[in-house]
Amino acid sequence: MTQILIAEDEERIAAFIAKGLHGAGFETTAVPTGGEALALARTGDYALLILDLGLADMDGFEVLRRLREAGDQIPVLILTARSSVTDTVAGLEQGADDYMAKPFRFEELLARVRLRLRPPPGADEVTTLAHGALELDLQTRRMRVGNREVDLSAREFALAETFLRHPGHVLRREQLLSLVWGYDFDPGSNIVDVYVRYLRKKLGAEHFDTVRGVGYRLVDATAQPAQSDD
């Protein structure tokens, strides 16, 4: 699983980012200091660094400078309250791959993270997602259940893709709202349940478990029976 390093000294923000990224299928490590960020980034275990500039022990620009001077090309996304054009330009000129100002929406942060982790042109890229009898072709946007092709709306396709990118994982309703619909969780909304019901009807209810009070999980229906509350 892709690992992301978060250098953020405000615990609440670090926890928020880590929780959201974990829900999107990433592993995370959060550290509050630049020294720790440098040490971990240099291990080569992380695919991307989310870097705050206002760290307690050193400025985030210094972390970035040391990484680049050492020849470390880990992608760096600066996430900071400093939103001036001067700071943005300075960050990008010093080797940052992206610059995002606080306050921020997690959906935009996630989109930028995914963009920076996208394989370069010509590299092997996953074009088909499959689990059990389900197969989704991301290029042709065709869904198959065994030998049967199923038509999905754009939103159904996005929801199916999200499940297939996290097979066997319990996805909370708020996670699905954020990843598929792109807005914050509304406890009064049942749109996730409605669209899961659509997928169950089109793909087969046996592919989706309901985890009571939490959310849903995609299962391999050929290996075990589904447990549905609907």
Coordinates of C-alpha atoms in Angstrom, one line a residue:
M1 CA 0.0 0.0 0.0
T2 CA 1.3 3.5 -0.9
Q3 CA 2.8 5.3 2.1
I4 CA 2.5 9.1 2.6
L5 CA 4.6 11.1 5.0
I6 CA 2.9 14.1 6.7
A7 CA 5.0 16.8 8.4
E8 CA 2.5 18.8 10.4
D9 CA 2.9 20.1 14.0
E10 CA -0.8 20.8 14.6
E11 CA -2.0 17.4 15.8
R12 CA -5.7 18.1 14.8
I13 CA -4.8 18.8 11.2
A14 CA -2.4 15.9 11.0
A15 CA -5.0 13.5 12.3
F16 CA -7.6 14.8 9.9
I17 CA -5.3 14.4 6.9
A18 CA -4.2 10.9 8.0
K19 CA -7.7 9.7 8.6
G20 CA -8.9 10.9 5.1
L21 CA -5.9 9.4 3.3
H22 CA -6.3 6.1 5.1
G23 CA -9.9 6.1 4.0
A24 CA -8.7 6.6 0.4
G25 CA -6.4 3.6 0.6
F26 CA -3.1 5.1 1.7
E27 CA -0.8 4.3 4.6
T28 CA 0.3 7.4 6.5
T29 CA 2.9 8.5 9.0
A30 CA 2.6 11.9 10.7
V31 CA 5.5 13.7 12.4
P32 CA 5.6 17.2 14.0
T33 CA 9.1 18.2 13.3
G34 CA 11.3 18.9 10.2
G35 CA 14.1 16.7 11.6
E36 CA 11.8 13.7 11.7
A37 CA 10.4 14.4 8.3
L38 CA 13.9 14.6 6.8
A39 CA 15.0 11.3 8.5
L40 CA 11.9 9.4 7.3
A41 CA 11.8 10.9 3.8
R42 CA 15.4 9.8 3.2
T43 CA 14.5 6.2 3.9
G44 CA 12.8 5.9 0.5
D45 CA 9.8 4.2 2.1
Y46 CA 7.4 7.1 1.2
A47 CA 5.8 8.0 -2.1
L48 CA 5.0 11.6 -1.2
L49 CA 5.6 14.2 1.5
I50 CA 2.9 16.6 2.7
L51 CA 4.9 19.4 4.2
D52 CA 3.8 22.2 6.5
L53 CA 6.0 25.3 6.5
G54 CA 5.5 26.3 10.1
L55 CA 7.2 23.4 11.9
A56 CA 8.5 23.9 15.4
D57 CA 12.2 23.0 14.9
M58 CA 12.8 24.4 11.4
D59 CA 11.0 26.1 8.5
G60 CA 9.5 23.8 6.0
F61 CA 11.5 25.5 3.3
E62 CA 14.6 24.3 5.0
V63 CA 13.3 20.8 5.0
L64 CA 12.7 21.1 1.3
R65 CA 16.1 22.6 0.6
R66 CA 17.9 19.9 2.4
L67 CA 16.0 17.2 0.6
R68 CA 16.7 18.6 -2.8
E69 CA 20.3 19.4 -2.1
A70 CA 20.8 15.7 -1.1
G71 CA 19.3 14.7 -4.4
D72 CA 16.1 13.3 -2.9
Q73 CA 13.3 13.6 -5.4
I74 CA 10.4 12.5 -3.3
P75 CA 7.3 14.5 -4.4
V76 CA 6.6 17.3 -2.0
L77 CA 3.2 18.9 -1.6
I78 CA 3.4 22.0 0.6
L79 CA 0.3 22.6 2.8
T80 CA 0.5 25.8 4.7
A81 CA -1.3 28.8 6.0
R82 CA 1.1 31.0 4.1
S83 CA -0.9 31.9 1.0
S84 CA 1.0 34.8 -0.5
V85 CA 2.2 34.7 -4.1
T86 CA 5.8 35.2 -2.8
D87 CA 5.7 32.1 -0.6
T88 CA 4.0 30.0 -3.4
V89 CA 6.6 30.9 -5.9
A90 CA 9.4 30.3 -3.4
G91 CA 8.1 26.9 -2.6
L92 CA 7.8 25.9 -6.3
E93 CA 11.2 27.3 -7.2
Q94 CA 12.9 25.4 -4.3
G95 CA 11.6 22.1 -5.6
A96 CA 8.1 21.6 -4.3
D97 CA 5.8 19.7 -6.7
D98 CA 2.6 21.5 -5.5
Y99 CA 1.6 24.2 -3.1
M100 CA -1.8 24.4 -1.3
A101 CA -3.0 27.0 1.2
K102 CA -4.9 26.4 4.4
P103 CA -7.8 26.3 5.1
F104 CA -8.4 23.5 2.6
R105 CA -11.0 21.0 1.5
F106 CA -9.8 17.4 1.8
E107 CA -11.3 16.5 -1.6
E108 CA -8.9 18.9 -3.3
L109 CA -6.0 17.7 -1.3
L110 CA -6.8 14.1 -2.2
A111 CA -7.0 15.0 -5.9
R112 CA -3.6 16.7 -5.7
V113 CA -2.1 13.7 -3.9
R114 CA -3.4 11.4 -6.6
L115 CA -2.1 13.6 -9.3
R116 CA 1.4 13.6 -7.9
L117 CA 1.4 9.9 -7.6
R118 CA 0.1 9.2 -11.1
P119 CA 2.6 7.2 -13.2
P120 CA 4.5 9.2 -15.8
P121 CA 3.5 8.9 -19.4
G122 CA 4.6 5.6 -20.9
A123 CA 4.7 3.8 -17.5
D124 CA 2.5 0.8 -16.8
E125 CA -0.8 2.0 -15.4
V126 CA -3.7 0.0 -14.1
T127 CA -6.6 0.2 -16.5
T128 CA -8.8 -2.7 -15.1
L129 CA -10.0 -3.2 -11.6
A130 CA -11.3 -6.6 -10.6
H131 CA -12.5 -8.5 -7.5
G132 CA -14.3 -11.8 -7.6
A133 CA -16.8 -11.8 -10.5
L134 CA -16.6 -8.0 -10.9
E135 CA -14.4 -6.3 -13.5
L136 CA -14.3 -2.6 -14.3
D137 CA -12.4 -1.3 -17.3
L138 CA -11.3 2.3 -16.6
Q139 CA -10.5 3.1 -20.2
T140 CA -13.7 1.9 -21.9
R141 CA -15.8 2.6 -18.7
R142 CA -17.4 -0.8 -19.0
M143 CA -18.6 -2.9 -16.0
R144 CA -18.8 -6.7 -16.2
V145 CA -20.3 -9.2 -13.8
G146 CA -18.9 -12.5 -15.0
N147 CA -19.9 -12.7 -18.6
R148 CA -22.6 -10.0 -18.3
E149 CA -22.0 -6.4 -19.2
V150 CA -23.8 -3.8 -17.0
D151 CA -24.6 -0.2 -17.8
L152 CA -23.7 2.2 -15.0
S153 CA -24.4 5.9 -14.6
A154 CA -21.4 8.2 -14.0
R155 CA -22.0 8.3 -10.3
E156 CA -22.6 4.5 -10.1
F157 CA -19.4 4.0 -12.0
A158 CA -17.4 6.3 -9.6
L159 CA -18.9 4.4 -6.6
A160 CA -18.1 1.0 -8.1
E161 CA -14.5 2.2 -8.8
T162 CA -14.1 3.3 -5.2
F163 CA -15.2 -0.1 -3.9
L164 CA -13.0 -1.9 -6.4
R165 CA -10.0 0.2 -5.3
H166 CA -10.5 -0.9 -1.7
P167 CA -11.7 -4.5 -1.9
G168 CA -12.4 -6.0 1.5
H169 CA -12.1 -2.7 3.3
V170 CA -15.0 -1.2 5.3
L171 CA -15.7 2.1 3.8
R172 CA -17.6 4.5 6.0
R173 CA -20.5 6.5 4.5
E174 CA -18.7 9.8 5.1
Q175 CA -15.6 8.4 3.2
L176 CA -17.8 7.5 0.3
L177 CA -19.4 10.9 0.2
S178 CA -16.1 12.6 0.2
L179 CA -14.5 10.3 -2.4
V180 CA -17.4 10.0 -4.8
W181 CA -19.6 13.1 -4.3
G182 CA -16.9 15.5 -3.1
Y183 CA -18.6 17.2 -0.2
D184 CA -18.5 16.9 3.6
F185 CA -20.6 14.3 5.4
D186 CA -24.2 15.3 6.2
P187 CA -25.6 12.9 8.8
G188 CA -29.0 13.5 7.4
S189 CA -28.1 12.4 3.9
N190 CA -28.9 8.8 2.7
I191 CA -27.5 9.3 -0.8
V192 CA -24.7 6.7 -0.2
D193 CA -27.3 4.1 0.8
V194 CA -29.4 4.9 -2.2
Y195 CA -26.5 4.4 -4.7
V196 CA -25.3 1.3 -2.9
R197 CA -28.8 -0.1 -3.4
Y198 CA -28.6 0.8 -7.1
L199 CA -25.3 -1.1 -7.4
R200 CA -26.7 -4.1 -5.5
K201 CA -29.6 -4.2 -8.0
K202 CA -27.4 -4.0 -11.0
L203 CA -24.3 -6.0 -9.9
G204 CA -25.8 -8.3 -7.3
A205 CA -26.5 -7.8 -3.6
E206 CA -24.1 -10.6 -2.7
H207 CA -21.1 -8.4 -3.6
F208 CA -21.7 -5.9 -0.9
D209 CA -21.7 -6.3 2.9
T210 CA -23.4 -3.8 5.1
V211 CA -21.5 -3.1 8.3
R212 CA -24.2 -2.0 10.6
G213 CA -23.8 1.6 11.8
V214 CA -20.6 2.1 9.8
G215 CA -20.8 1.6 6.0
Y216 CA -20.2 -1.0 3.4
R217 CA -17.6 -3.5 2.2
L218 CA -17.0 -5.1 -1.2
V219 CA -16.6 -8.8 -0.9
D220 CA -15.7 -11.7 -3.2
A221 CA -19.1 -13.3 -3.6
T222 CA -17.5 -16.5 -5.0
A223 CA -15.6 -17.0 -1.8
Q224 CA -18.2 -16.1 0.9
P225 CA -21.8 -15.2 1.3
A226 CA -22.7 -11.5 1.6
Q227 CA -24.2 -10.2 4.9
S228 CA -26.7 -7.5 4.0
D229 CA -29.0 -5.6 6.2
D230 CA -31.0 -4.2 3.3

